[in-house]
mmCIF file of C-alpha atoms in Angstrom:
data_model
loop_
_atom_site.group_PDB
_atom_site.id
_atom_site.type_symbol
_atom_site.label_atom_id
_atom_site.label_comp_id
_atom_site.label_asym_id
_atom_site.label_seq_id
_atom_site.Cartn_x
_atom_site.Cartn_y
_atom_site.Cartn_z
ATOM 1 C CA UNK A 1283 -44.071 -88.608 -11.008
ATOM 2 C CA UNK A 1284 -43.527 -87.849 -7.342
ATOM 3 C CA UNK A 1285 -46.331 -86.399 -5.219
ATOM 4 C CA UNK A 1286 -45.389 -85.175 -1.751
ATOM 5 C CA UNK A 1287 -47.723 -85.870 1.174
ATOM 6 C CA UNK A 1288 -46.586 -83.762 4.129
ATOM 7 C CA UNK A 1289 -46.741 -85.178 7.653
ATOM 8 C CA UNK A 1290 -48.993 -82.296 8.725
ATOM 9 C CA UNK A 1291 -51.530 -83.194 6.009
ATOM 10 C CA UNK A 1292 -52.292 -86.577 7.567
ATOM 11 C CA UNK A 1293 -55.442 -87.264 9.537
ATOM 12 C CA UNK A 1294 -55.076 -87.251 13.319
ATOM 13 C CA UNK A 1295 -57.053 -88.743 16.183
ATOM 14 C CA UNK A 1296 -56.424 -88.318 19.918
ATOM 15 C CA UNK A 1297 -58.342 -90.846 22.023
ATOM 16 C CA UNK A 1298 -56.345 -90.163 25.175
ATOM 17 C CA UNK A 1299 -54.876 -93.666 25.460
ATOM 18 C CA UNK A 1300 -54.189 -93.709 21.691
ATOM 19 C CA UNK A 1301 -52.761 -91.010 19.464
ATOM 20 C CA UNK A 1302 -52.836 -91.884 15.778
ATOM 21 C CA UNK A 1303 -51.810 -90.280 12.478
ATOM 22 C CA UNK A 1304 -53.606 -91.638 9.381
ATOM 23 C CA UNK A 1305 -51.876 -91.489 5.979
ATOM 24 C CA UNK A 1306 -55.099 -92.633 4.312
ATOM 25 C CA UNK A 1307 -58.804 -92.427 5.163
ATOM 26 C CA UNK A 1308 -59.476 -94.452 8.295
ATOM 27 C CA UNK A 1309 -62.242 -94.566 10.933
ATOM 28 C CA UNK A 1310 -63.390 -90.970 11.563
ATOM 29 C CA UNK A 1311 -60.887 -89.471 9.125
ATOM 30 C CA UNK A 1312 -62.207 -89.389 5.551
ATOM 31 C CA UNK A 1313 -60.435 -87.796 2.596
ATOM 32 C CA UNK A 1314 -61.669 -88.901 -0.846
ATOM 33 C CA UNK A 1315 -58.311 -87.898 -2.339
ATOM 34 C CA UNK A 1316 -56.438 -90.284 -0.015
ATOM 35 C CA UNK A 1317 -58.235 -93.625 0.089
ATOM 36 C CA UNK A 1318 -55.043 -95.611 -0.527
ATOM 37 C CA UNK A 1319 -52.293 -95.882 -3.115
ATOM 38 C CA UNK A 1320 -52.229 -98.890 -5.410
ATOM 39 C CA UNK A 1321 -53.081 -101.848 -3.169
ATOM 40 C CA UNK A 1322 -51.732 -100.075 -0.067
ATOM 41 C CA UNK A 1323 -54.778 -99.161 2.006
ATOM 42 C CA UNK A 1324 -53.647 -98.055 5.493
ATOM 43 C CA UNK A 1325 -50.593 -96.632 7.230
ATOM 44 C CA UNK A 1326 -51.442 -95.622 10.787
ATOM 45 C CA UNK A 1327 -48.709 -94.270 13.047
ATOM 46 C CA UNK A 1328 -49.975 -95.204 16.525
ATOM 47 C CA UNK A 1329 -48.793 -94.351 20.021
ATOM 48 C CA UNK A 1330 -50.382 -96.456 22.784
ATOM 49 C CA UNK A 1331 -50.207 -95.173 26.351
ATOM 50 C CA UNK A 1332 -48.801 -97.448 29.102
ATOM 51 C CA UNK A 1333 -51.178 -100.128 30.326
ATOM 52 C CA UNK A 1334 -53.701 -99.669 27.521
ATOM 53 C CA UNK A 1335 -54.476 -101.088 24.089
ATOM 54 C CA UNK A 1336 -56.960 -102.309 21.521
ATOM 55 C CA UNK A 1337 -59.453 -104.853 22.856
ATOM 56 C CA UNK A 1338 -60.435 -107.902 20.799
ATOM 57 C CA UNK A 1339 -61.819 -106.882 17.413
ATOM 58 C CA UNK A 1340 -62.271 -108.504 14.027
ATOM 59 C CA UNK A 1341 -60.732 -108.202 10.550
ATOM 60 C CA UNK A 1342 -61.426 -109.905 7.247
ATOM 61 C CA UNK A 1343 -59.726 -110.093 3.815
ATOM 62 C CA UNK A 1344 -56.723 -107.883 4.572
ATOM 63 C CA UNK A 1345 -52.954 -108.318 4.943
ATOM 64 C CA UNK A 1346 -52.078 -106.487 8.174
ATOM 65 C CA UNK A 1347 -48.474 -105.632 9.080
ATOM 66 C CA UNK A 1348 -47.218 -104.306 12.418
ATOM 67 C CA UNK A 1349 -43.822 -102.569 12.539
ATOM 68 C CA UNK A 1350 -42.820 -101.565 16.080
ATOM 69 C CA UNK A 1351 -40.604 -98.499 16.553
ATOM 70 C CA UNK A 1352 -40.316 -98.338 20.348
ATOM 71 C CA UNK A 1353 -41.802 -100.133 23.328
ATOM 72 C CA UNK A 1354 -43.388 -103.530 22.757
ATOM 73 C CA UNK A 1355 -46.718 -104.619 21.298
ATOM 74 C CA UNK A 1356 -48.499 -107.594 22.868
ATOM 75 C CA UNK A 1357 -50.560 -109.528 20.313
ATOM 76 C CA UNK A 1358 -53.218 -112.199 20.930
ATOM 77 C CA UNK A 1359 -55.555 -113.643 18.309
ATOM 78 C CA UNK A 1360 -58.260 -116.224 17.646
ATOM 79 C CA UNK A 1361 -55.715 -118.455 15.852
ATOM 80 C CA UNK A 1362 -54.048 -119.104 19.220
ATOM 81 C CA UNK A 1363 -51.060 -116.790 18.790
ATOM 82 C CA UNK A 1364 -49.868 -114.974 21.922
ATOM 83 C CA UNK A 1365 -46.815 -112.920 20.968
ATOM 84 C CA UNK A 1366 -44.726 -109.948 21.970
ATOM 85 C CA UNK A 1367 -43.537 -107.755 19.091
ATOM 86 C CA UNK A 1368 -40.383 -105.750 19.943
ATOM 87 C CA UNK A 1369 -38.658 -103.102 17.817
ATOM 88 C CA UNK A 1370 -36.839 -104.792 14.940
ATOM 89 C CA UNK A 1371 -39.545 -107.410 14.403
ATOM 90 C CA UNK A 1372 -42.106 -107.377 11.620
ATOM 91 C CA UNK A 1373 -45.435 -109.151 12.000
ATOM 92 C CA UNK A 1374 -47.912 -110.157 9.301
ATOM 93 C CA UNK A 1375 -51.456 -111.265 10.019
ATOM 94 C CA UNK A 1376 -53.594 -112.466 7.112
ATOM 95 C CA UNK A 1377 -57.194 -111.820 8.136
ATOM 96 C CA UNK A 1378 -58.669 -113.938 5.322
ATOM 97 C CA UNK A 1379 -62.050 -115.455 6.177
ATOM 98 C CA UNK A 1380 -61.972 -113.704 9.542
ATOM 99 C CA UNK A 1381 -59.817 -113.325 12.632
ATOM 100 C CA UNK A 1382 -60.102 -111.546 15.968
ATOM 101 C CA UNK A 1383 -57.131 -110.076 17.777
ATOM 102 C CA UNK A 1384 -56.095 -107.640 20.486
ATOM 103 C CA UNK A 1385 -53.017 -105.396 20.737
ATOM 104 C CA UNK A 1386 -51.804 -104.094 24.070
ATOM 105 C CA UNK A 1387 -49.017 -102.140 25.744
ATOM 106 C CA UNK A 1388 -48.404 -103.867 29.088
ATOM 107 C CA UNK A 1389 -45.509 -101.600 30.108
ATOM 108 C CA UNK A 1390 -46.375 -99.495 33.176
ATOM 109 C CA UNK A 1391 -44.276 -96.492 32.172
ATOM 110 C CA UNK A 1392 -43.396 -96.707 28.460
ATOM 111 C CA UNK A 1393 -45.380 -95.760 25.365
ATOM 112 C CA UNK A 1394 -45.596 -98.222 22.449
ATOM 113 C CA UNK A 1395 -44.973 -96.523 19.097
ATOM 114 C CA UNK A 1396 -45.720 -98.595 15.997
ATOM 115 C CA UNK A 1397 -46.984 -98.550 12.435
ATOM 116 C CA UNK A 1398 -50.022 -100.550 11.388
ATOM 117 C CA UNK A 1399 -50.120 -101.192 7.650
ATOM 118 C CA UNK A 1400 -52.926 -102.751 5.600
ATOM 119 C CA UNK A 1401 -52.454 -104.137 2.077
ATOM 120 C CA UNK A 1402 -55.270 -105.530 -0.060
ATOM 121 C CA UNK A 1403 -54.821 -109.282 -0.666
ATOM 122 C CA UNK A 1404 -54.628 -111.014 -4.034
ATOM 123 C CA UNK A 1405 -57.514 -113.290 -3.124
ATOM 124 C CA UNK A 1406 -60.456 -113.030 -0.771
ATOM 125 C CA UNK A 1407 -61.531 -115.824 1.541
ATOM 126 C CA UNK A 1408 -58.140 -117.401 2.258
ATOM 127 C CA UNK A 1409 -57.393 -119.129 5.561
ATOM 128 C CA UNK A 1410 -56.182 -116.719 8.270
ATOM 129 C CA UNK A 1411 -52.453 -116.817 8.992
ATOM 130 C CA UNK A 1412 -49.704 -115.327 11.147
ATOM 131 C CA UNK A 1413 -45.973 -114.788 10.727
ATOM 132 C CA UNK A 1414 -43.326 -112.818 12.658
ATOM 133 C CA UNK A 1415 -39.640 -112.304 11.898
ATOM 134 C CA UNK A 1416 -36.720 -110.325 13.282
ATOM 135 C CA UNK A 1417 -34.956 -107.976 10.861
ATOM 136 C CA UNK A 1418 -31.372 -107.245 11.880
ATOM 137 C CA UNK A 1419 -30.535 -103.536 11.995
ATOM 138 C CA UNK A 1420 -27.280 -104.183 10.129
ATOM 139 C CA UNK A 1421 -29.248 -105.394 7.086
ATOM 140 C CA UNK A 1422 -31.093 -102.040 6.968
ATOM 141 C CA UNK A 1423 -27.992 -99.902 7.489
ATOM 142 C CA UNK A 1424 -27.447 -97.875 4.307
ATOM 143 C CA UNK A 1425 -29.653 -100.262 2.339
ATOM 144 C CA UNK A 1426 -33.238 -101.217 1.603
ATOM 145 C CA UNK A 1427 -33.861 -104.561 3.286
ATOM 146 C CA UNK A 1428 -36.791 -106.607 2.000
ATOM 147 C CA UNK A 1429 -39.102 -107.163 4.997
ATOM 148 C CA UNK A 1430 -42.378 -108.287 3.346
ATOM 149 C CA UNK A 1431 -42.871 -110.007 0.012
ATOM 150 C CA UNK A 1432 -45.104 -112.445 -1.916
ATOM 151 C CA UNK A 1433 -42.075 -114.740 -2.096
ATOM 152 C CA UNK A 1434 -40.411 -116.478 0.825
ATOM 153 C CA UNK A 1435 -37.291 -114.656 2.019
ATOM 154 C CA UNK A 1436 -35.007 -114.997 5.056
ATOM 155 C CA UNK A 1437 -35.920 -111.745 6.840
ATOM 156 C CA UNK A 1438 -39.242 -111.043 5.109
ATOM 157 C CA UNK A 1439 -42.727 -112.110 6.089
ATOM 158 C CA UNK A 1440 -44.699 -113.627 3.235
ATOM 159 C CA UNK A 1441 -47.613 -111.582 1.883
ATOM 160 C CA UNK A 1442 -50.730 -112.826 0.149
ATOM 161 C CA UNK A 1443 -50.562 -109.632 -1.900
ATOM 162 C CA UNK A 1444 -48.738 -108.177 -4.914
ATOM 163 C CA UNK A 1445 -46.492 -105.889 -2.878
ATOM 164 C CA UNK A 1446 -42.918 -105.686 -1.637
ATOM 165 C CA UNK A 1447 -42.016 -103.701 1.474
ATOM 166 C CA UNK A 1448 -38.487 -102.507 2.246
ATOM 167 C CA UNK A 1449 -37.009 -100.866 5.360
ATOM 168 C CA UNK A 1450 -33.829 -98.795 5.484
ATOM 169 C CA UNK A 1451 -31.641 -96.722 7.800
ATOM 170 C CA UNK A 1452 -29.676 -93.852 6.250
ATOM 171 C CA UNK A 1453 -27.233 -91.327 7.617
ATOM 172 C CA UNK A 1454 -24.455 -89.238 6.097
ATOM 173 C CA UNK A 1455 -23.048 -90.623 2.854
ATOM 174 C CA UNK A 1456 -25.184 -93.804 2.893
ATOM 175 C CA UNK A 1457 -27.374 -94.235 -0.181
ATOM 176 C CA UNK A 1458 -29.412 -96.853 -2.014
ATOM 177 C CA UNK A 1459 -31.269 -97.300 -5.280
ATOM 178 C CA UNK A 1460 -34.401 -99.326 -6.010
ATOM 179 C CA UNK A 1461 -35.361 -100.200 -9.589
ATOM 180 C CA UNK A 1462 -39.079 -99.888 -10.313
ATOM 181 C CA UNK A 1463 -41.322 -101.096 -13.104
ATOM 182 C CA UNK A 1464 -42.943 -98.021 -14.612
ATOM 183 C CA UNK A 1465 -46.396 -99.653 -14.776
ATOM 184 C CA UNK A 1466 -46.415 -100.164 -10.987
ATOM 185 C CA UNK A 1467 -46.746 -97.696 -8.132
ATOM 186 C CA UNK A 1468 -44.484 -97.062 -5.166
ATOM 187 C CA UNK A 1469 -44.900 -95.341 -1.817
ATOM 188 C CA UNK A 1470 -42.177 -93.927 0.409
ATOM 189 C CA UNK A 1471 -42.869 -93.204 4.087
ATOM 190 C CA UNK A 1472 -40.193 -91.497 6.167
ATOM 191 C CA UNK A 1473 -40.602 -92.699 9.745
ATOM 192 C CA UNK A 1474 -38.033 -90.369 11.260
ATOM 193 C CA UNK A 1475 -35.135 -88.071 10.400
ATOM 194 C CA UNK A 1476 -34.462 -86.438 7.068
ATOM 195 C CA UNK A 1477 -33.899 -88.003 3.637
ATOM 196 C CA UNK A 1478 -33.773 -87.104 -0.051
ATOM 197 C CA UNK A 1479 -35.624 -89.328 -2.538
ATOM 198 C CA UNK A 1480 -34.908 -88.563 -6.200
ATOM 199 C CA UNK A 1481 -33.586 -85.199 -4.965
ATOM 200 C CA UNK A 1482 -36.821 -84.386 -3.127
ATOM 201 C CA UNK A 1483 -36.260 -83.600 0.580
ATOM 202 C CA UNK A 1484 -38.440 -85.413 3.127
ATOM 203 C CA UNK A 1485 -38.915 -84.743 6.836
ATOM 204 C CA UNK A 1486 -40.183 -87.118 9.524
ATOM 205 C CA UNK A 1487 -43.729 -88.267 8.721
ATOM 206 C CA UNK A 1488 -43.623 -87.145 5.087
ATOM 207 C CA UNK A 1489 -44.467 -89.524 2.257
ATOM 208 C CA UNK A 1490 -44.105 -89.736 -1.526
ATOM 209 C CA UNK A 1491 -46.683 -91.225 -3.874
ATOM 210 C CA UNK A 1492 -44.705 -92.536 -6.853
ATOM 211 C CA UNK A 1493 -45.896 -93.420 -10.353
ATOM 212 C CA UNK A 1494 -44.240 -93.705 -13.791
ATOM 213 C CA UNK A 1495 -40.740 -93.811 -12.307
ATOM 214 C CA UNK A 1496 -37.996 -96.300 -13.199
ATOM 215 C CA UNK A 1497 -35.875 -95.864 -10.085
ATOM 216 C CA UNK A 1498 -35.784 -94.441 -6.579
ATOM 217 C CA UNK A 1499 -32.538 -92.947 -5.277
ATOM 218 C CA UNK A 1500 -32.332 -92.454 -1.510
ATOM 219 C CA UNK A 1501 -29.507 -90.311 -0.103
ATOM 220 C CA UNK A 1502 -28.560 -87.377 2.153
ATOM 221 C CA UNK A 1503 -30.061 -89.079 5.180
ATOM 222 C CA UNK A 1504 -29.908 -87.606 8.664
ATOM 223 C CA UNK A 1505 -30.801 -90.256 11.261
ATOM 224 C CA UNK A 1506 -33.413 -91.505 8.762
ATOM 225 C CA UNK A 1507 -35.588 -94.599 8.984
ATOM 226 C CA UNK A 1508 -37.737 -95.219 5.925
ATOM 227 C CA UNK A 1509 -40.226 -97.698 4.464
ATOM 228 C CA UNK A 1510 -40.572 -98.161 0.696
ATOM 229 C CA UNK A 1511 -43.441 -100.068 -0.922
ATOM 230 C CA UNK A 1512 -43.427 -101.496 -4.478
ATOM 231 C CA UNK A 1513 -47.133 -101.886 -5.258
ATOM 232 C CA UNK A 1514 -49.612 -103.178 -7.788
ATOM 233 C CA UNK A 1515 -51.213 -100.255 -9.588
#
């Protein structure tokens, strides 16, 4: 079963320095019908104004992924990591027993556009951790590249969660298929462009909640960038 979640149905918050779309209930946006999907809890599409950002704040017992689309995200945390996250990189922070971090856009004249994704961990109370990898665009071209996984992989950060995250770029005749286990859930989020998933057309910001499906077929892309999640039910 495929359930369409239109971009315009998402929650939205405008804080001046931060403009954010919420796929699931978050902060001041609450929708009992959209509290998460499987063990996927948050997808926030954030735009941070130049010279601003999130001050130091805490997290606990969550797998947090940052996926930068444009600009650069400066990250600093209580584990001692001081990193810049450019487009093409994927970052995973395991909050575990507790971690504090800040995220900032130091550019004087460029917005930072990124996705912040939260996935529920397999186990509470683990030691906090950090990982960052570069995912080559060529590996996403006309394919679904694995970028986050419970298993170690060359271009994928390792998750302490029962979830696999894929990223793909599709245009023209490019297509890809992903086999699913029917007892699991999946979630498709179209970052930009246009794309068909199992013959259902998606526009930028749209998403599909997937259950009881054996396969996803992605095709008819027009400058499309997409994330696909294979999730515990």
